[in-house]
One Martini backbone bead per residue (centre of mass of N, CA, C, O) as a GRO file, in nm:
protein
  450
    1UNK     BB    1  -4.137  22.502  14.905
    2UNK     BB    2  -3.983  22.257  14.830
    3UNK     BB    3  -4.083  22.259  14.504
    4UNK     BB    4  -3.922  22.498  14.488
    5UNK     BB    5  -3.629  22.662  14.315
    6UNK     BB    6  -3.740  22.951  14.275
    7UNK     BB    7  -3.632  23.270  14.411
    8UNK     BB    8  -3.801  23.601  14.424
    9UNK     BB    9  -3.671  23.935  14.527
   10UNK     BB   10  -3.806  24.212  14.624
   11UNK     BB   11  -3.581  24.404  14.791
   12UNK     BB   12  -3.309  24.229  14.822
   13UNK     BB   13  -3.185  24.489  15.033
   14UNK     BB   14  -3.303  24.423  15.282
   15UNK     BB   15  -3.296  24.293  15.587
   16UNK     BB   16  -3.494  24.093  15.589
   17UNK     BB   17  -3.450  23.970  15.268
   18UNK     BB   18  -3.186  23.880  15.268
   19UNK     BB   19  -3.209  23.657  15.473
   20UNK     BB   20  -3.371  23.501  15.373
   21UNK     BB   21  -3.250  23.434  15.100
   22UNK     BB   22  -3.002  23.282  15.273
   23UNK     BB   23  -3.182  23.056  15.347
   24UNK     BB   24  -3.210  22.936  15.056
   25UNK     BB   25  -2.948  22.921  14.948
   26UNK     BB   26  -2.860  22.732  15.174
   27UNK     BB   27  -3.057  22.512  15.086
   28UNK     BB   28  -3.034  22.530  14.751
   29UNK     BB   29  -3.142  22.747  14.628
   30UNK     BB   30  -3.218  22.989  14.310
   31UNK     BB   31  -3.157  23.300  14.369
   32UNK     BB   32  -3.316  23.616  14.296
   33UNK     BB   33  -3.297  23.957  14.207
   34UNK     BB   34  -3.420  24.324  14.324
   35UNK     BB   35  -3.298  24.672  14.341
   36UNK     BB   36  -3.273  24.992  14.312
   37UNK     BB   37  -2.977  24.994  14.537
   38UNK     BB   38  -2.617  24.967  14.586
   39UNK     BB   39  -2.508  24.762  14.836
   40UNK     BB   40  -2.293  24.644  15.034
   41UNK     BB   41  -2.512  24.398  15.066
   42UNK     BB   42  -2.551  24.285  14.782
   43UNK     BB   43  -2.297  24.226  14.712
   44UNK     BB   44  -2.265  23.995  14.925
   45UNK     BB   45  -2.476  23.845  14.795
   46UNK     BB   46  -2.306  23.794  14.529
   47UNK     BB   47  -2.051  23.690  14.634
   48UNK     BB   48  -2.268  23.394  14.739
   49UNK     BB   49  -2.440  23.384  14.430
   50UNK     BB   50  -2.644  23.615  14.385
   51UNK     BB   51  -2.839  23.760  14.167
   52UNK     BB   52  -2.865  24.084  14.052
   53UNK     BB   53  -3.076  24.379  13.994
   54UNK     BB   54  -3.106  24.772  13.884
   55UNK     BB   55  -3.326  24.689  13.682
   56UNK     BB   56  -3.671  24.744  13.580
   57UNK     BB   57  -3.649  24.461  13.425
   58UNK     BB   58  -3.738  24.218  13.168
   59UNK     BB   59  -3.536  23.973  13.141
   60UNK     BB   60  -3.440  23.669  13.076
   61UNK     BB   61  -3.421  23.561  13.308
   62UNK     BB   62  -3.693  23.589  13.430
   63UNK     BB   63  -3.871  23.481  13.131
   64UNK     BB   64  -3.728  23.155  13.242
   65UNK     BB   65  -3.939  23.153  13.445
   66UNK     BB   66  -4.143  22.932  13.613
   67UNK     BB   67  -4.430  22.914  13.773
   68UNK     BB   68  -4.413  22.670  13.933
   69UNK     BB   69  -4.072  22.710  14.031
   70UNK     BB   70  -4.187  22.974  14.135
   71UNK     BB   71  -4.121  23.218  14.400
   72UNK     BB   72  -4.251  23.528  14.502
   73UNK     BB   73  -4.068  23.788  14.721
   74UNK     BB   74  -4.216  24.095  14.892
   75UNK     BB   75  -4.259  24.410  14.990
   76UNK     BB   76  -4.429  24.673  15.086
   77UNK     BB   77  -4.239  24.932  14.990
   78UNK     BB   78  -4.380  24.806  14.760
   79UNK     BB   79  -4.551  24.943  14.474
   80UNK     BB   80  -4.401  24.985  14.186
   81UNK     BB   81  -4.340  24.746  13.899
   82UNK     BB   82  -4.263  24.590  13.645
   83UNK     BB   83  -4.195  24.299  13.747
   84UNK     BB   84  -4.468  24.266  13.930
   85UNK     BB   85  -4.613  24.246  13.680
   86UNK     BB   86  -4.560  24.041  13.573
   87UNK     BB   87  -4.575  23.808  13.749
   88UNK     BB   88  -4.901  23.894  13.812
   89UNK     BB   89  -4.972  23.824  13.470
   90UNK     BB   90  -4.841  23.493  13.506
   91UNK     BB   91  -4.919  23.346  13.700
   92UNK     BB   92  -4.746  23.381  14.000
   93UNK     BB   93  -4.624  23.318  14.301
   94UNK     BB   94  -4.732  23.593  14.558
   95UNK     BB   95  -4.524  23.706  14.848
   96UNK     BB   96  -4.491  23.822  15.152
   97UNK     BB   97  -4.243  23.803  15.380
   98UNK     BB   98  -4.428  23.740  15.630
   99UNK     BB   99  -4.541  23.491  15.527
  100UNK     BB  100  -4.319  23.328  15.463
  101UNK     BB  101  -4.209  23.317  15.729
  102UNK     BB  102  -4.441  23.178  15.869
  103UNK     BB  103  -4.398  22.925  15.740
  104UNK     BB  104  -4.126  22.868  15.820
  105UNK     BB  105  -4.268  22.833  16.179
  106UNK     BB  106  -4.481  22.587  16.108
  107UNK     BB  107  -4.225  22.377  16.078
  108UNK     BB  108  -4.051  22.533  16.348
  109UNK     BB  109  -3.916  22.612  16.671
  110UNK     BB  110  -4.025  22.928  16.740
  111UNK     BB  111  -3.833  23.256  16.800
  112UNK     BB  112  -3.987  23.559  16.919
  113UNK     BB  113  -3.916  23.913  16.895
  114UNK     BB  114  -4.124  24.172  16.992
  115UNK     BB  115  -4.077  24.508  16.994
  116UNK     BB  116  -4.020  24.853  16.936
  117UNK     BB  117  -3.749  24.766  17.114
  118UNK     BB  118  -3.476  24.546  17.120
  119UNK     BB  119  -3.553  24.311  16.906
  120UNK     BB  120  -3.259  24.283  16.760
  121UNK     BB  121  -3.072  24.212  16.988
  122UNK     BB  122  -3.231  24.028  17.108
  123UNK     BB  123  -3.215  23.780  16.861
  124UNK     BB  124  -2.938  23.811  16.801
  125UNK     BB  125  -2.847  23.650  17.106
  126UNK     BB  126  -3.008  23.457  17.118
  127UNK     BB  127  -2.866  23.288  16.828
  128UNK     BB  128  -2.557  23.309  16.972
  129UNK     BB  129  -2.673  23.099  17.166
  130UNK     BB  130  -2.760  22.875  17.015
  131UNK     BB  131  -2.466  22.862  16.868
  132UNK     BB  132  -2.330  22.746  17.164
  133UNK     BB  133  -2.566  22.548  17.189
  134UNK     BB  134  -2.601  22.389  16.954
  135UNK     BB  135  -2.874  22.462  16.762
  136UNK     BB  136  -3.117  22.385  16.514
  137UNK     BB  137  -3.091  22.671  16.385
  138UNK     BB  138  -3.238  22.981  16.251
  139UNK     BB  139  -3.143  23.310  16.138
  140UNK     BB  140  -3.320  23.617  16.150
  141UNK     BB  141  -3.207  23.919  16.107
  142UNK     BB  142  -3.254  24.262  16.159
  143UNK     BB  143  -2.906  24.254  16.155
  144UNK     BB  144  -2.535  24.278  16.148
  145UNK     BB  145  -2.379  24.069  16.332
  146UNK     BB  146  -2.039  24.077  16.436
  147UNK     BB  147  -1.982  23.765  16.460
  148UNK     BB  148  -2.037  23.722  16.126
  149UNK     BB  149  -2.120  23.944  15.914
  150UNK     BB  150  -2.450  23.875  15.965
  151UNK     BB  151  -2.828  23.836  15.914
  152UNK     BB  152  -2.712  23.529  15.899
  153UNK     BB  153  -2.817  23.185  16.049
  154UNK     BB  154  -2.640  22.842  16.023
  155UNK     BB  155  -2.786  22.538  16.226
  156UNK     BB  156  -3.032  22.461  16.097
  157UNK     BB  157  -3.393  22.390  16.072
  158UNK     BB  158  -3.595  22.328  16.341
  159UNK     BB  159  -3.529  22.635  16.394
  160UNK     BB  160  -3.625  22.991  16.474
  161UNK     BB  161  -3.494  23.281  16.480
  162UNK     BB  162  -3.658  23.575  16.511
  163UNK     BB  163  -3.831  23.907  16.426
  164UNK     BB  164  -4.108  24.070  16.509
  165UNK     BB  165  -4.266  24.283  16.298
  166UNK     BB  166  -4.517  24.545  16.364
  167UNK     BB  167  -4.517  24.656  16.055
  168UNK     BB  168  -4.796  24.566  15.920
  169UNK     BB  169  -4.847  24.307  16.080
  170UNK     BB  170  -4.656  24.110  16.063
  171UNK     BB  171  -4.661  23.898  16.251
  172UNK     BB  172  -4.930  23.763  16.248
  173UNK     BB  173  -4.743  23.571  16.070
  174UNK     BB  174  -4.682  23.359  16.282
  175UNK     BB  175  -4.540  23.064  16.482
  176UNK     BB  176  -4.500  23.104  16.799
  177UNK     BB  177  -4.334  22.907  17.053
  178UNK     BB  178  -4.164  23.125  17.148
  179UNK     BB  179  -4.125  23.467  17.340
  180UNK     BB  180  -4.070  23.816  17.330
  181UNK     BB  181  -4.148  24.127  17.515
  182UNK     BB  182  -3.950  24.438  17.512
  183UNK     BB  183  -4.231  24.667  17.402
  184UNK     BB  184  -4.468  24.903  17.453
  185UNK     BB  185  -4.485  25.162  17.213
  186UNK     BB  186  -4.556  25.430  17.023
  187UNK     BB  187  -4.582  25.323  16.675
  188UNK     BB  188  -4.665  25.340  16.326
  189UNK     BB  189  -4.938  25.569  16.302
  190UNK     BB  190  -5.006  25.500  16.024
  191UNK     BB  191  -5.088  25.163  16.101
  192UNK     BB  192  -5.272  25.214  16.334
  193UNK     BB  193  -5.339  25.541  16.500
  194UNK     BB  194  -5.287  25.413  16.794
  195UNK     BB  195  -5.231  25.293  17.092
  196UNK     BB  196  -5.466  25.100  17.137
  197UNK     BB  197  -5.384  24.936  16.861
  198UNK     BB  198  -5.051  24.875  16.940
  199UNK     BB  199  -5.133  24.695  17.186
  200UNK     BB  200  -5.362  24.497  17.030
  201UNK     BB  201  -5.135  24.368  16.849
  202UNK     BB  202  -4.947  24.254  17.085
  203UNK     BB  203  -5.155  24.071  17.207
  204UNK     BB  204  -5.239  23.894  16.978
  205UNK     BB  205  -4.947  23.785  16.936
  206UNK     BB  206  -4.912  23.642  17.211
  207UNK     BB  207  -5.174  23.484  17.159
  208UNK     BB  208  -4.974  23.250  16.969
  209UNK     BB  209  -4.873  23.163  17.207
  210UNK     BB  210  -4.927  22.832  17.375
  211UNK     BB  211  -4.764  22.927  17.632
  212UNK     BB  212  -4.692  23.069  17.936
  213UNK     BB  213  -4.391  22.968  17.976
  214UNK     BB  214  -4.294  23.101  17.652
  215UNK     BB  215  -4.336  23.379  17.730
  216UNK     BB  216  -4.162  23.684  17.782
  217UNK     BB  217  -4.224  24.011  17.982
  218UNK     BB  218  -4.164  24.281  18.035
  219UNK     BB  219  -4.196  24.441  18.329
  220UNK     BB  220  -4.482  24.671  18.268
  221UNK     BB  221  -4.628  24.495  18.077
  222UNK     BB  222  -4.909  24.470  17.925
  223UNK     BB  223  -5.063  24.147  17.766
  224UNK     BB  224  -5.308  23.993  17.855
  225UNK     BB  225  -5.171  23.746  17.998
  226UNK     BB  226  -5.019  23.498  18.080
  227UNK     BB  227  -4.655  23.497  18.221
  228UNK     BB  228  -4.338  23.577  18.189
  229UNK     BB  229  -4.073  23.793  18.412
  230UNK     BB  230  -3.862  24.056  18.354
  231UNK     BB  231  -3.548  24.269  18.426
  232UNK     BB  232  -3.391  24.527  18.618
  233UNK     BB  233  -3.361  24.583  18.959
  234UNK     BB  234  -3.592  24.363  18.987
  235UNK     BB  235  -3.840  24.192  19.058
  236UNK     BB  236  -3.876  23.853  18.880
  237UNK     BB  237  -3.885  23.559  18.710
  238UNK     BB  238  -3.680  23.719  18.606
  239UNK     BB  239  -3.332  23.881  18.686
  240UNK     BB  240  -3.135  24.177  18.719
  241UNK     BB  241  -2.795  24.246  18.910
  242UNK     BB  242  -2.516  24.440  18.962
  243UNK     BB  243  -2.444  24.679  18.787
  244UNK     BB  244  -2.052  24.649  18.727
  245UNK     BB  245  -1.768  24.769  18.613
  246UNK     BB  246  -1.476  24.572  18.463
  247UNK     BB  247  -1.258  24.627  18.260
  248UNK     BB  248  -1.518  24.739  18.065
  249UNK     BB  249  -1.676  24.530  18.193
  250UNK     BB  250  -2.029  24.400  18.211
  251UNK     BB  251  -2.125  24.342  18.509
  252UNK     BB  252  -2.384  24.043  18.641
  253UNK     BB  253  -2.704  23.913  18.801
  254UNK     BB  254  -2.862  23.597  18.772
  255UNK     BB  255  -3.230  23.510  18.819
  256UNK     BB  256  -3.343  23.224  18.915
  257UNK     BB  257  -3.498  23.186  19.153
  258UNK     BB  258  -3.213  23.047  19.337
  259UNK     BB  259  -3.047  23.123  19.111
  260UNK     BB  260  -2.688  23.281  19.089
  261UNK     BB  261  -2.535  23.412  18.724
  262UNK     BB  262  -2.304  23.534  18.646
  263UNK     BB  263  -2.170  23.812  18.433
  264UNK     BB  264  -2.016  23.895  18.100
  265UNK     BB  265  -1.966  24.178  17.908
  266UNK     BB  266  -1.935  24.461  17.639
  267UNK     BB  267  -2.230  24.572  17.660
  268UNK     BB  268  -2.358  24.875  17.703
  269UNK     BB  269  -2.646  24.939  17.906
  270UNK     BB  270  -2.902  24.867  18.067
  271UNK     BB  271  -3.089  24.760  17.857
  272UNK     BB  272  -2.921  24.548  17.742
  273UNK     BB  273  -2.925  24.387  18.034
  274UNK     BB  274  -3.196  24.339  17.966
  275UNK     BB  275  -3.182  24.156  17.718
  276UNK     BB  276  -2.975  23.986  17.857
  277UNK     BB  277  -3.202  23.842  18.014
  278UNK     BB  278  -3.437  23.687  17.801
  279UNK     BB  279  -3.191  23.548  17.664
  280UNK     BB  280  -3.116  23.354  17.920
  281UNK     BB  281  -3.433  23.285  17.995
  282UNK     BB  282  -3.462  23.087  17.704
  283UNK     BB  283  -3.209  22.906  17.716
  284UNK     BB  284  -3.300  22.764  17.992
  285UNK     BB  285  -3.548  22.662  17.899
  286UNK     BB  286  -3.410  22.497  17.663
  287UNK     BB  287  -3.154  22.346  17.811
  288UNK     BB  288  -2.905  22.527  17.886
  289UNK     BB  289  -2.622  22.580  17.995
  290UNK     BB  290  -2.485  22.828  18.167
  291UNK     BB  291  -2.198  22.796  18.058
  292UNK     BB  292  -2.294  22.833  17.742
  293UNK     BB  293  -2.398  23.120  17.794
  294UNK     BB  294  -2.170  23.276  17.908
  295UNK     BB  295  -2.002  23.250  17.674
  296UNK     BB  296  -2.188  23.387  17.500
  297UNK     BB  297  -2.210  23.678  17.621
  298UNK     BB  298  -1.892  23.732  17.648
  299UNK     BB  299  -1.866  23.662  17.282
  300UNK     BB  300  -2.059  23.936  17.227
  301UNK     BB  301  -2.036  24.161  16.942
  302UNK     BB  302  -2.287  24.274  16.855
  303UNK     BB  303  -2.443  24.529  16.656
  304UNK     BB  304  -2.444  24.690  16.378
  305UNK     BB  305  -2.606  25.027  16.506
  306UNK     BB  306  -2.580  24.927  16.817
  307UNK     BB  307  -2.367  25.066  16.994
  308UNK     BB  308  -2.137  25.159  16.854
  309UNK     BB  309  -1.795  25.152  16.991
  310UNK     BB  310  -1.536  25.411  16.994
  311UNK     BB  311  -1.206  25.436  17.104
  312UNK     BB  312  -0.925  25.673  17.130
  313UNK     BB  313  -0.611  25.758  17.216
  314UNK     BB  314  -0.741  26.085  17.190
  315UNK     BB  315  -0.981  26.061  17.393
  316UNK     BB  316  -1.194  26.016  17.193
  317UNK     BB  317  -1.583  25.871  17.115
  318UNK     BB  318  -1.737  25.670  16.908
  319UNK     BB  319  -2.105  25.670  16.866
  320UNK     BB  320  -2.328  25.412  16.675
  321UNK     BB  321  -2.708  25.464  16.575
  322UNK     BB  322  -3.033  25.362  16.509
  323UNK     BB  323  -3.205  25.562  16.654
  324UNK     BB  324  -3.570  25.690  16.567
  325UNK     BB  325  -3.667  25.712  16.864
  326UNK     BB  326  -3.718  25.876  17.187
  327UNK     BB  327  -3.668  25.565  17.344
  328UNK     BB  328  -3.359  25.506  17.188
  329UNK     BB  329  -3.264  25.855  17.248
  330UNK     BB  330  -3.274  25.800  17.519
  331UNK     BB  331  -3.060  25.531  17.598
  332UNK     BB  332  -2.804  25.608  17.446
  333UNK     BB  333  -2.771  25.913  17.574
  334UNK     BB  334  -2.778  25.800  17.901
  335UNK     BB  335  -2.511  25.589  17.876
  336UNK     BB  336  -2.335  25.821  17.783
  337UNK     BB  337  -2.360  25.950  18.033
  338UNK     BB  338  -2.318  25.743  18.289
  339UNK     BB  339  -1.981  25.677  18.123
  340UNK     BB  340  -1.984  25.974  18.059
  341UNK     BB  341  -1.916  26.222  18.254
  342UNK     BB  342  -1.814  26.545  18.140
  343UNK     BB  343  -1.858  26.490  17.816
  344UNK     BB  344  -1.887  26.632  17.496
  345UNK     BB  345  -2.150  26.613  17.328
  346UNK     BB  346  -2.200  26.503  16.972
  347UNK     BB  347  -2.472  26.506  16.756
  348UNK     BB  348  -2.608  26.346  16.485
  349UNK     BB  349  -2.954  26.344  16.315
  350UNK     BB  350  -3.156  26.131  16.154
  351UNK     BB  351  -3.480  26.120  16.051
  352UNK     BB  352  -3.753  25.916  16.026
  353UNK     BB  353  -3.981  26.040  15.876
  354UNK     BB  354  -4.232  26.253  15.909
  355UNK     BB  355  -4.477  26.082  16.104
  356UNK     BB  356  -4.287  26.060  16.334
  357UNK     BB  357  -4.199  26.334  16.360
  358UNK     BB  358  -4.479  26.452  16.416
  359UNK     BB  359  -4.578  26.247  16.666
  360UNK     BB  360  -4.254  26.283  16.787
  361UNK     BB  361  -4.137  26.561  16.877
  362UNK     BB  362  -4.120  26.632  17.144
  363UNK     BB  363  -3.964  26.424  17.233
  364UNK     BB  364  -3.701  26.453  17.034
  365UNK     BB  365  -3.660  26.732  17.197
  366UNK     BB  366  -3.570  26.632  17.454
  367UNK     BB  367  -3.341  26.447  17.388
  368UNK     BB  368  -3.186  26.622  17.229
  369UNK     BB  369  -3.100  26.838  17.481
  370UNK     BB  370  -2.881  26.594  17.607
  371UNK     BB  371  -2.707  26.776  17.450
  372UNK     BB  372  -2.451  27.017  17.329
  373UNK     BB  373  -2.462  26.903  17.034
  374UNK     BB  374  -2.692  26.992  16.776
  375UNK     BB  375  -2.705  26.779  16.419
  376UNK     BB  376  -2.959  26.839  16.222
  377UNK     BB  377  -3.096  26.677  15.976
  378UNK     BB  378  -3.261  26.582  15.724
  379UNK     BB  379  -3.587  26.396  15.660
  380UNK     BB  380  -3.613  26.054  15.620
  381UNK     BB  381  -3.878  25.946  15.427
  382UNK     BB  382  -3.866  25.669  15.237
  383UNK     BB  383  -4.234  25.609  15.193
  384UNK     BB  384  -4.247  25.894  15.195
  385UNK     BB  385  -4.358  26.215  15.150
  386UNK     BB  386  -4.398  26.577  15.174
  387UNK     BB  387  -4.655  26.660  15.045
  388UNK     BB  388  -4.817  26.500  15.296
  389UNK     BB  389  -4.620  26.732  15.514
  390UNK     BB  390  -4.686  27.023  15.623
  391UNK     BB  391  -4.424  27.177  15.781
  392UNK     BB  392  -4.215  26.931  15.795
  393UNK     BB  393  -3.915  26.918  15.961
  394UNK     BB  394  -3.662  27.046  16.065
  395UNK     BB  395  -3.654  27.318  16.150
  396UNK     BB  396  -3.923  27.262  16.313
  397UNK     BB  397  -3.806  27.105  16.509
  398UNK     BB  398  -3.560  27.287  16.613
  399UNK     BB  399  -3.759  27.483  16.765
  400UNK     BB  400  -3.814  27.270  17.015
  401UNK     BB  401  -3.479  27.231  17.085
  402UNK     BB  402  -3.347  27.272  17.387
  403UNK     BB  403  -3.030  27.451  17.237
  404UNK     BB  404  -2.797  27.618  17.146
  405UNK     BB  405  -2.652  27.433  17.026
  406UNK     BB  406  -2.740  27.428  16.697
  407UNK     BB  407  -2.867  27.259  16.378
  408UNK     BB  408  -2.959  27.257  15.997
  409UNK     BB  409  -2.873  26.985  15.760
  410UNK     BB  410  -2.700  26.840  15.528
  411UNK     BB  411  -2.547  26.533  15.461
  412UNK     BB  412  -2.295  26.642  15.267
  413UNK     BB  413  -2.235  26.855  15.561
  414UNK     BB  414  -2.181  26.670  15.819
  415UNK     BB  415  -1.853  26.609  15.777
  416UNK     BB  416  -1.743  26.886  15.819
  417UNK     BB  417  -1.920  26.982  16.017
  418UNK     BB  418  -1.808  26.799  16.264
  419UNK     BB  419  -1.469  26.881  16.198
  420UNK     BB  420  -1.535  27.196  16.333
  421UNK     BB  421  -1.608  27.062  16.640
  422UNK     BB  422  -1.629  27.027  16.948
  423UNK     BB  423  -1.532  26.741  17.131
  424UNK     BB  424  -1.563  26.415  17.272
  425UNK     BB  425  -1.835  26.293  17.149
  426UNK     BB  426  -1.984  26.100  16.938
  427UNK     BB  427  -2.275  26.084  16.790
  428UNK     BB  428  -2.473  25.894  16.549
  429UNK     BB  429  -2.800  25.894  16.425
  430UNK     BB  430  -3.038  25.648  16.291
  431UNK     BB  431  -3.223  25.477  16.002
  432UNK     BB  432  -3.162  25.585  15.694
  433UNK     BB  433  -2.824  25.726  15.585
  434UNK     BB  434  -2.606  25.803  15.784
  435UNK     BB  435  -2.380  25.559  15.782
  436UNK     BB  436  -2.227  25.697  15.561
  437UNK     BB  437  -2.036  25.830  15.801
  438UNK     BB  438  -1.883  25.624  15.923
  439UNK     BB  439  -1.605  25.591  15.772
  440UNK     BB  440  -1.476  25.866  15.748
  441UNK     BB  441  -1.490  25.936  16.075
  442UNK     BB  442  -1.287  25.639  16.084
  443UNK     BB  443  -1.043  25.789  15.926
  444UNK     BB  444  -1.076  26.084  16.122
  445UNK     BB  445  -1.087  26.052  16.427
  446UNK     BB  446  -0.742  25.931  16.452
  447UNK     BB  447  -0.563  26.192  16.366
  448UNK     BB  448  -0.654  26.346  16.624
  449UNK     BB  449  -0.566  26.553  16.845
  450UNK     BB  450  -0.591  26.583  17.226
   0.00000   0.00000   0.00000
């Protein structure tokens, strides 16, 4: 890839695509691209000097590119595009994002984090710890790290830290030297078909890691080969226990053989301590001092929309989260309930994909029933068409939720509905465009009286 001077991204506004675009931009390459929608992220890319068009037109910038100097990168979400047709018809090298990311991992000491849940937080924490330890790495993140206000961290090119995405079997393109597997739950059944097939996909990914002591798997997950295990509140090769809160800080003890080290950080939830345990274990094996790891843990601010929590002077609490699977919903709602007992919880949830809603409807219904009141938004379709999923909609899902106070509303109605409700804690949750409610809610909720 060093021979290419131009890198054109189709779908440059995606979280994974934009991190890759930033990587080549940091390397001094000419980076440009297309996306159908203007967002905060595309605006940031433009401010950084990356040229973006939002029209599917072969303009002068595209027609002036020479095929021998240009690599075209696209996301699988792109189906039909005039610009893509132009590049294909004119003999340009056109590759999927996962393939390009895989080529980068071939030339670096790669740490890849896989799992149906927890991989964004864990990979971002590993990258942050590498930064604090001053390791020469590039971090490709699946979310916006609050410490850096970015999904890309650059500190060198000898190592790479990234999220290994199981969707479309993308993670099988990688060449991981080190890997973490946080969980294996049924998901993306539109790709894999059944639970056994997705489990085999993760086993295939694990087989890419060359050394057993460089593969870290959450205890209880069967990966089919020797590995190092990690856990919370039970013994494993690496484990954490003694979880407690002191002045708003989550404290825990990390155990590695005969060593016990105390850590403190600002991220709530037992599941997040589990993520931290995996990250600490990897950095310890990379040779980082525990003092540097402690500093990194205590300074980690988390990921935007991964249990982003705000407490207001009026006593209200607002949590925004990306959870879009029943297991993830259980984790975030469970954390809220554990640390805020007897407080009235209002949940506004936007289901993501018709297929996922259909496949896990009973699980979603059970998770959402843990709220005191529910606003269920219309399903965010992403790459799917509703006509292909007759009868699958939010009204259908709502009927399954065993809750007295519940209703369906559109995203455009949600903010006004929220303002009518009585709650102590508000949780907005989902992977679609429910995040557009964040700023209006933040501007409003602090004005409320006790």
